[in-house]
Every structure is written in structure tokens, then in C-alpha cells.
XYZ file of C-alpha atoms in Angstrom:
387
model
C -37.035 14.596 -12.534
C -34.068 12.424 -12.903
C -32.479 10.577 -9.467
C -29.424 12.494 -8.433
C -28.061 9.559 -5.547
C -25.388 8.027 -6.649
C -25.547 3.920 -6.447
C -22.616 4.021 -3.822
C -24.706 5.628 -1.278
C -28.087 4.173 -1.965
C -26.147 0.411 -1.518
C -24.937 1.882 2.022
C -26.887 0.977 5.216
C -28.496 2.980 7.877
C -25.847 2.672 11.403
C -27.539 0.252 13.440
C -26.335 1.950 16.638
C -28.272 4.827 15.849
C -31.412 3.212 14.804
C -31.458 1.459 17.979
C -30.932 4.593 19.698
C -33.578 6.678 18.470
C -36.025 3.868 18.543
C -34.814 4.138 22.523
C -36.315 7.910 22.782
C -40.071 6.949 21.806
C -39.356 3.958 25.005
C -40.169 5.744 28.550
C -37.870 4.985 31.346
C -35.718 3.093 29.094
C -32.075 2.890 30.516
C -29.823 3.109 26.920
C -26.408 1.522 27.538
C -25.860 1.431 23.782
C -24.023 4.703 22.701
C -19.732 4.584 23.344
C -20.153 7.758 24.909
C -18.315 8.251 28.595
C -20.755 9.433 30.667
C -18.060 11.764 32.534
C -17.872 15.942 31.729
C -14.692 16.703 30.360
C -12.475 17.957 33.039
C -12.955 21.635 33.695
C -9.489 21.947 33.446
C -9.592 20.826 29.619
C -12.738 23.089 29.094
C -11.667 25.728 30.709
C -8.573 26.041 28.463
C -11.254 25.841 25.337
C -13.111 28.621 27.515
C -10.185 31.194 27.557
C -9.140 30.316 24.142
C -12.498 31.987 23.242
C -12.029 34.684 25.883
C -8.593 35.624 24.334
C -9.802 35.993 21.042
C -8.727 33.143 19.290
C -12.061 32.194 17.395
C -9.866 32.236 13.964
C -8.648 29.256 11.790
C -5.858 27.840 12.455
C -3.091 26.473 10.365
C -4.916 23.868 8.053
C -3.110 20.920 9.647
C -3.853 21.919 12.989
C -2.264 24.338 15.706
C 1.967 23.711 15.353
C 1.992 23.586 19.127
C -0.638 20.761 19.412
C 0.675 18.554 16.299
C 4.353 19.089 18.729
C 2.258 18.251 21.634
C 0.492 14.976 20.031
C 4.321 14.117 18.732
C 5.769 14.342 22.408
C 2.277 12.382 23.868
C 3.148 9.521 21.432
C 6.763 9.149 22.255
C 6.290 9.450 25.685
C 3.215 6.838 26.003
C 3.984 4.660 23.071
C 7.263 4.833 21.667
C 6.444 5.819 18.286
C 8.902 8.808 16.695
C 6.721 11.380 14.509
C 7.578 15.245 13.723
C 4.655 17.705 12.823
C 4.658 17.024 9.333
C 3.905 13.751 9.876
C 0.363 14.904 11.669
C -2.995 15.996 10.593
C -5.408 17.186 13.470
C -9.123 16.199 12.444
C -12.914 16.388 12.920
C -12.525 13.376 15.491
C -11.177 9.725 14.448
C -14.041 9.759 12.009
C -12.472 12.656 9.776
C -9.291 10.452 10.219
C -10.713 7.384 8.570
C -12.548 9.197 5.923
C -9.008 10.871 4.836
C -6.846 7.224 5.071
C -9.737 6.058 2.685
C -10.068 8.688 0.290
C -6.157 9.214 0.011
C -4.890 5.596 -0.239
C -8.101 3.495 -1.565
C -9.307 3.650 -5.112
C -12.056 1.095 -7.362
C -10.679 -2.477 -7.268
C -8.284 -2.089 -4.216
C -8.836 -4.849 -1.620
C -9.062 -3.727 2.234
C -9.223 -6.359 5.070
C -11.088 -5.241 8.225
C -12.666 -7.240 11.132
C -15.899 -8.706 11.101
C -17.551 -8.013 13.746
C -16.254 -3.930 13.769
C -16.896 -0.453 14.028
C -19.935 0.650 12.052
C -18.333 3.128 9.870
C -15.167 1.086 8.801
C -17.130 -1.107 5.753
C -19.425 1.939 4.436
C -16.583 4.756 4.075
C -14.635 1.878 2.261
C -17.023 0.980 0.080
C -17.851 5.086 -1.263
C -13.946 5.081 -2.589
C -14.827 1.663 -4.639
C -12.838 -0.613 -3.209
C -13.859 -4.069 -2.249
C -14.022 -5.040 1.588
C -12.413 -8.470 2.490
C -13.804 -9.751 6.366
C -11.988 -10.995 8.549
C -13.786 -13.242 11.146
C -13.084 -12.670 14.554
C -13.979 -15.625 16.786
C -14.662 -15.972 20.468
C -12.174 -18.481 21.322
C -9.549 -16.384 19.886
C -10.241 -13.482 22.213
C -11.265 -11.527 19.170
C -7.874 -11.368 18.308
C -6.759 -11.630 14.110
C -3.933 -14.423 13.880
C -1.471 -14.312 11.271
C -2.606 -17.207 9.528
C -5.948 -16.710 9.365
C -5.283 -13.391 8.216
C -2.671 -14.410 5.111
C -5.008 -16.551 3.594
C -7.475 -13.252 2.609
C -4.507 -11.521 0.842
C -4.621 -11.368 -2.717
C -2.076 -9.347 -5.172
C -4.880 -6.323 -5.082
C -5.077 -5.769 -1.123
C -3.585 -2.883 -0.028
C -4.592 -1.742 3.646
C -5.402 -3.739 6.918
C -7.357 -1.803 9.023
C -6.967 -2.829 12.873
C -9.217 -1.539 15.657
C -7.653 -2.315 19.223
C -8.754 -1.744 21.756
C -11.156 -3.283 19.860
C -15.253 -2.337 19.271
C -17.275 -3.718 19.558
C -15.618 -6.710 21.530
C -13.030 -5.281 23.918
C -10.411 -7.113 22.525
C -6.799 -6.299 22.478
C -3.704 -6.977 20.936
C -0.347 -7.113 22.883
C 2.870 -6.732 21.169
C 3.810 -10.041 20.525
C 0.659 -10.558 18.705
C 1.428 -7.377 16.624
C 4.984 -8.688 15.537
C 2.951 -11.944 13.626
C 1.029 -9.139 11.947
C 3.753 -6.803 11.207
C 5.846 -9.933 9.461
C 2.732 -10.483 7.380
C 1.754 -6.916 6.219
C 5.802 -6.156 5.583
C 5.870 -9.354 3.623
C 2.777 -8.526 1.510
C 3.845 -4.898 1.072
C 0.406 -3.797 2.741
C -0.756 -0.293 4.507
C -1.851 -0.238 7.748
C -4.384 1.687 9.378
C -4.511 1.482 12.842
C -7.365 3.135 14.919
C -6.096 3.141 18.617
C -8.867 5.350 20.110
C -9.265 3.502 22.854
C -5.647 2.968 23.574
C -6.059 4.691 27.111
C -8.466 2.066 28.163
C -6.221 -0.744 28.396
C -7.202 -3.350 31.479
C -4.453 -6.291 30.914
C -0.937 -5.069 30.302
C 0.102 -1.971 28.527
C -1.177 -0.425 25.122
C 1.365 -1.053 21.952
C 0.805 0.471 18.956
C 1.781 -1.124 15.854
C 3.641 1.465 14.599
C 6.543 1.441 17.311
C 7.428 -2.194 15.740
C 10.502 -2.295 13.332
C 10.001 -1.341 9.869
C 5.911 -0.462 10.507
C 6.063 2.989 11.283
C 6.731 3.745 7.421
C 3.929 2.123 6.168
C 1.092 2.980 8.848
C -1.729 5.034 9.462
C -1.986 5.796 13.412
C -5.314 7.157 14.349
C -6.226 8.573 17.378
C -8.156 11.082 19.190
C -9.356 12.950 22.614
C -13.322 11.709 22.849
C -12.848 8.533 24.488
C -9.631 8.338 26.764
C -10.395 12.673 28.145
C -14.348 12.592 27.709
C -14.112 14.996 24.816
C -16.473 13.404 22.044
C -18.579 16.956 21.466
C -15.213 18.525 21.043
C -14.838 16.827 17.620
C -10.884 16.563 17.662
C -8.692 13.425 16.404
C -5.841 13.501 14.655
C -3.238 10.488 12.230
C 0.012 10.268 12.032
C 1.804 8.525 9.156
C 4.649 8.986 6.828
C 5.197 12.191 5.344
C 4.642 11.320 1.587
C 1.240 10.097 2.482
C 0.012 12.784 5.048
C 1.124 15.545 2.608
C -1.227 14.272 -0.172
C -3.830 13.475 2.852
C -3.906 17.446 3.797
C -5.296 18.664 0.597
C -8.529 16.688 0.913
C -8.393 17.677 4.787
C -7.539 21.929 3.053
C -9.997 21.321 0.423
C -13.206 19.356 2.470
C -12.488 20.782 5.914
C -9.787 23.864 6.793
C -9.176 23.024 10.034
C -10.635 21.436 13.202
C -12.503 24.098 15.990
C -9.870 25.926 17.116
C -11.277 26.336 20.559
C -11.091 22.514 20.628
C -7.465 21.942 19.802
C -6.607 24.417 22.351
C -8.429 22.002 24.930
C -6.873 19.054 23.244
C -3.707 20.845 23.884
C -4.292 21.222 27.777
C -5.835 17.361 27.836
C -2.284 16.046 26.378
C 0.005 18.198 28.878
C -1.851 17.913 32.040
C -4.390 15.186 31.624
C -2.868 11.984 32.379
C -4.803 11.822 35.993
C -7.990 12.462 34.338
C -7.366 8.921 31.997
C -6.502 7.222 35.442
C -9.328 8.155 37.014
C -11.917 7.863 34.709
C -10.558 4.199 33.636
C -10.183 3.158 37.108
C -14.125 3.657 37.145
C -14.632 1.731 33.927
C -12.504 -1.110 35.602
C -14.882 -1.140 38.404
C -17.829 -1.099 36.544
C -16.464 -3.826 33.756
C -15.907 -6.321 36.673
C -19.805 -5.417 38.092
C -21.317 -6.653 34.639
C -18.770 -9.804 34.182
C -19.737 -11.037 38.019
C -23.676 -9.850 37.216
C -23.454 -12.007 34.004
C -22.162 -15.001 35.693
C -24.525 -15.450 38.029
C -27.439 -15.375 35.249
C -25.295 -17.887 33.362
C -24.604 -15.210 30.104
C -20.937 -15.831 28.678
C -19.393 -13.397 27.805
C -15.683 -12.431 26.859
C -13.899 -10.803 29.506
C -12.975 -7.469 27.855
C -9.704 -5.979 28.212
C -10.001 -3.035 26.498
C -12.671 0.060 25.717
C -15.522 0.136 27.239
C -17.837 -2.726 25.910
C -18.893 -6.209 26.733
C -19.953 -8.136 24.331
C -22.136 -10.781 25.448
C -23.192 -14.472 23.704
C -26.898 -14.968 23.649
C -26.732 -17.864 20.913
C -27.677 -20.276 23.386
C -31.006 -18.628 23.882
C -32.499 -19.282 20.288
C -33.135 -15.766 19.594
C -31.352 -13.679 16.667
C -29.394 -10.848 18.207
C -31.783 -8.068 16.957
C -34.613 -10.453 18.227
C -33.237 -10.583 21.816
C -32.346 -6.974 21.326
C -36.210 -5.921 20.603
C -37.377 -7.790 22.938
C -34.852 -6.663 25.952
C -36.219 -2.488 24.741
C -39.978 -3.895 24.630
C -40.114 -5.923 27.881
C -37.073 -4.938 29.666
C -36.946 -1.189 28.613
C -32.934 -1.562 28.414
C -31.588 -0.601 25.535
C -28.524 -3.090 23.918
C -26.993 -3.047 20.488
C -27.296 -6.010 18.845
C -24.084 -7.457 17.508
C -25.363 -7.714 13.641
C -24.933 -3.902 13.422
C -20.945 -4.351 13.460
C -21.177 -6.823 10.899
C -22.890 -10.441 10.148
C -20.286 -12.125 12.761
C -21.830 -10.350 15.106
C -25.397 -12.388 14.760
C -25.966 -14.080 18.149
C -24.266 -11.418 20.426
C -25.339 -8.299 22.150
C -22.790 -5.048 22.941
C -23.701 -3.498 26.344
C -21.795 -0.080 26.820
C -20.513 0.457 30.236
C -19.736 4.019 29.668
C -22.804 4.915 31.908
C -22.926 4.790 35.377
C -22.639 2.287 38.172
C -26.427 2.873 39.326
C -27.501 2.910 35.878
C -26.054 -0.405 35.224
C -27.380 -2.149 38.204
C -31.088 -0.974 37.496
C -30.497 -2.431 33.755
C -28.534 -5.563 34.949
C -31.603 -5.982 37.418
C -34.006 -5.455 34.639
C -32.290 -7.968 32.146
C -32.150 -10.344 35.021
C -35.835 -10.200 36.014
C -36.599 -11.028 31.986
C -34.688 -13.934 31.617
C -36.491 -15.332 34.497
C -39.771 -14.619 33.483
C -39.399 -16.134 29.769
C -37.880 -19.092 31.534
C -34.120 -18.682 29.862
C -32.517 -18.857 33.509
């Protein structure tokens, strides 16, 4: 019997994140801070609107690009928050962020296109690019940057066949941001290279220094980007499978038919919930990041007194911590923190190789859970003699 898998998708790795986490399950009393998941229920509020949706009979599909009312809704949030001008034809709503990537890819990258992405970064990013054919170009975040890309850095990887920057801030797995003068160095560069960009603000809502700016409210970028964003991080809505992008008409109208075709439409139950989180949900963002805040500055004080650097993270809801100095590879010092520790920490190779001698530690779980890990991480370093 002949092989049926395609080459593309035998080449593509296993997510490290979720080989880590269901190695957790067979670990008992393991405390998992590993999964970007808030640990908060949605607000009943926002459920209760999916709820009644139900209750009212409206269990049928909507339009393909998503309820008229939401895609208005989404166009008023952006305005209002970020200062970026879109009308509903310039929005697809979509099986979460992911869906959103997925259709930027598919629509816009084709064999021997060049894409430039952040190494470390998200685990899906490289492998979606690479099933369209096109070649992935790293960028190489460093430390001492703040995980920041700079301009310079950044022209030297364009070559006459790259065609999209893809830019993750908030960023994951680092916590990094970007403020707006940052973004006008990048702008300059991708509108004097012609480039797309596709800009995955997901976390935008969990900004800790300063205020979010998205890319596409700077002169002349809103034409030639690809805004992503979506309800499971900043509302606590990641079972709810809803994101949407935003972009300029020309390319979102040739983006819908793979959406029509692959897809139909996202739950409607869930975009009437999305549609309560955008008009009455701003207090639930406040509170739940005012938590995250709390918790962030726990781990950065915990990790000081054991001596761990670490980059103070001003955005999402990661730290990313720099265990180089230990001698141990990251998914070394990873196995050995599940084994001996029972704590559960991605190690920074599964977001790419310039990850290798870092750990991310998810503080979307709670306070008590943290402290017990924290604790446990503590009392291992002291027994193998690394504090």
C-alpha cells in the first residue's frame, strides 16, 4: 500500500507545549504552569449571553464572515481601544487566532515566498508557514534587546522574495512588547520593502508598561496589514473558539472563500458571547489583568531571591526565565524540574532554537499554585547545589 502523507507534513514537528503537557498527566501531584490558558471562567455575563443565544433558538449558521452585528462591534472595539479605522468588510470572524493565521498563510503565501518571524515564537507560526511552501527567515530575538526586533537587524534578512513579517506582541513566549515608537522603525522598513504584515495582537489586553499600539493605526500600515485578534486570552474565552483579522478589503475578500469553503462560519453561540464580551466587558480585562500583574511581580521577586534572571515581562502572561548559567539544556532542566520537582515548565527550544537555555513559566494559574511550584523549584536548586 502506497504512503499517502505528503512530505510537508511528515517534515513538521510534534508542538512541544503539548508533549510536555501530556507527559505532565502520567506525573502525580504535578503542578503544570505550562499551558497559556487563564485559569479564570469566562464571566457569566459573557456565557450567559452564549446561554440565551441557544435558548432563543439561534443554533443556525450565521453569515459566513461572521454575525454583521459582531464584525460592527469588533470595528467600534478597535477604534475605540486602538485607533485603527475598519468597516465590516474588512473583517473575518474565525475558529480562534489560529483559524486567523492559517487563512493570512494560505491566502498571501505561496512556494518560494520568504516570511520573517521571531525566533524564539509561537509554536504554530513556522509549521503553518512551511505547509503553503514558503521558506521561513528567523529573526533572533535577544535578551538585551527586551525581545524586541530592531529595524536594522531586521533589514538585513530581506531579500527581493520576502513578502510578510509576522509580529507577535505582546509577545510569546517572552512577554515582550513593542511601543509605538518602536513600531514606526518597523513600519519605515516594511513600507520601504513593499512587505505584508501580519500582526497577532492577542494579548493586546495584557499590557503592563504603557498602552497597547497596534501597528496598523501607524500612517500608511493599515493598507498593507493583517490584524489578528481574538476573545481567549484578554475575556477567558479560549473553549469558545472565536478570533477574528482585519485587513484591507482586496485581501480579506479572497481570504473568505478559503474561510466559506474550509469552515462556514465560527459557533454561533460563541460570537453571540463575543458580542456581549466587546460591549460590556472592559471590567472583566481590568480585573483579570490586575491579577496577572500581581502574580507577574510574585514570580520576578521569587526569582530574585534564588538568583534566576529573568526578563521582566511586560506583556501576556509568561516569564521567560535564563537557566544558561546552570549547564543544563533547556529540555534537560525542564525534565528534570517534572521528574524531581513535579512542576511542569516549557522549555524554551519548543518556540524555536533561540529559545535553548531558557524556560517559559505560565502565570495564568493561580497565586497558591504558583507559590507551591516556586517553593518546589526553589527546594531543587538547593538540593543539586545550583543556589
Amino acid at each position: 500500500m502506497k504512503d499517502f502523507v505528503i512530505n510537508k507534513v511528515k517534515a513538521l514537528k510534534p508542538s512541544g507545549i503539548r508533549r510536555f503537557f501530556e507527559m505532565s498527566k502520567d506525573v502525580k501531584d504535578a503542578i503544570a504552569l505550562s499551558v497559556g490558558e487563564p485559569d479564570f471562567d469566562t464571566p457569566w455575563h459573557i456565557s450567559e449571553e452564549g446561554v440565551y443565544s441557544i435558548e432563543k433558538g439561534y443554533t443556525f449558521y450565521t453569515s459566513n464572515a461572521g454575525l454583521l452585528e459582531l464584525r460592527e462591534e469588533i470595528c467600534s472595539w478597535l477604534k475605540r481601544k486602538y485607533n485603527v479605522s475598519y468597516n465590516s468588510n474588512e473583517v473575518i470572524v474565525t475558529i480562534g487566532g489560529s483559524e486567523a493565521i492559517d487563512l493570512a498563510y494560505r491566502t498571501c503565501l505561496e512556494e518560494g515566498d520568504e516570511i520573517i518571524m521571531t525566533d524564539p515564537g509561537y509554536v504554530s507560526y513556522e509549521p503553518c508557514a512551511l505547509l503553503t511552501g514558503a521558506k521561513v527567515v528567523k529573526y533572533a530575538l535577544e535578551e538585551e534587546d527586551e525581545f524586541k526586533i530592531k529595524p536594522e537587524k531586521l533589514e538585513k534578512l530581506i531579500t527581493p522574495k520576502t513578502k510578510i513579517l509576522l509580529l507577535n506582541y505582546p509577545n510569546n513566549p517572552t512577554g515582550g512588547i513593542m511601543n509605538e515608537e518602536d513600531l514606526r522603525l518597523i513600519a519605515d522598513i516594511c513600507i520601504k520593502h513593499d512587505l505584508l504584515v501580519v500582526s497577532d495582537e492577542i494579548y493586546s489586553e495584557l499590557t503592563y508598561e504603557g498602552k497597547h499600539c497596534s501597528i496598523a493605526s501607524l500612517p500608511h500600515m493599515k493598507e498593507r496589514t493583517l490584524l489578528i485578534n481574538g476573545f481567549s486570552k484578554a475575556y477567558s474565552m479560549t473553549g469558545w473558539r472565536l478570533g477574528y483579522i482585519c485587513g484591507p478589503e482586496n485581501i480579506i475578500s479572497q481570504m473568505y472563500k478559503i474561510h466559506q469553503y474550509g469552515i462556514m462560519c465560527a459557533p454561533t453561540s460563541s460570537q453571540f458571547a463575543g458580542l456581549e464580551a466587546l460591549r460590556n466587558g472592559d471590567d472583566d480585562i481590568l480585573m483579570m489583568k490586575e491579577e496577572y500583574l500581581k502574580r507577574k511581580n510574585y514570580i520576578m521577586s521569587r526569582l530574585k531571591e534564588m538568583n534566576i534572571p529573568c526578563y521582566n515581562p511586560k506583556g501576556a502572561f509568561y516569564c521567560f526565565l535564563n537557566i544558561s548559567k546552570f549547564g543544563y539544556t533547556s529540555e534537560q532542566f525542564a525534565l528534570r524540574l517534572m521528574k524531581e520537582a513535579k512542576v511542569i515548565i516549557i522549555p524554551g527550544t519548543a518556540f524555536g532554537e533561540r529559545g535553548e537555555g531558557f524556560l517559559r513559566l505560565s502565570y495564568a494559574y493561580s497565586l497558591d499554585e504558583l507559590k507551591e511550584a516556586l517553593n518546589r523549584i526553589e527546594k531543587f536548586l538547593k538540593e543539586n547545589n545550583l543556589i
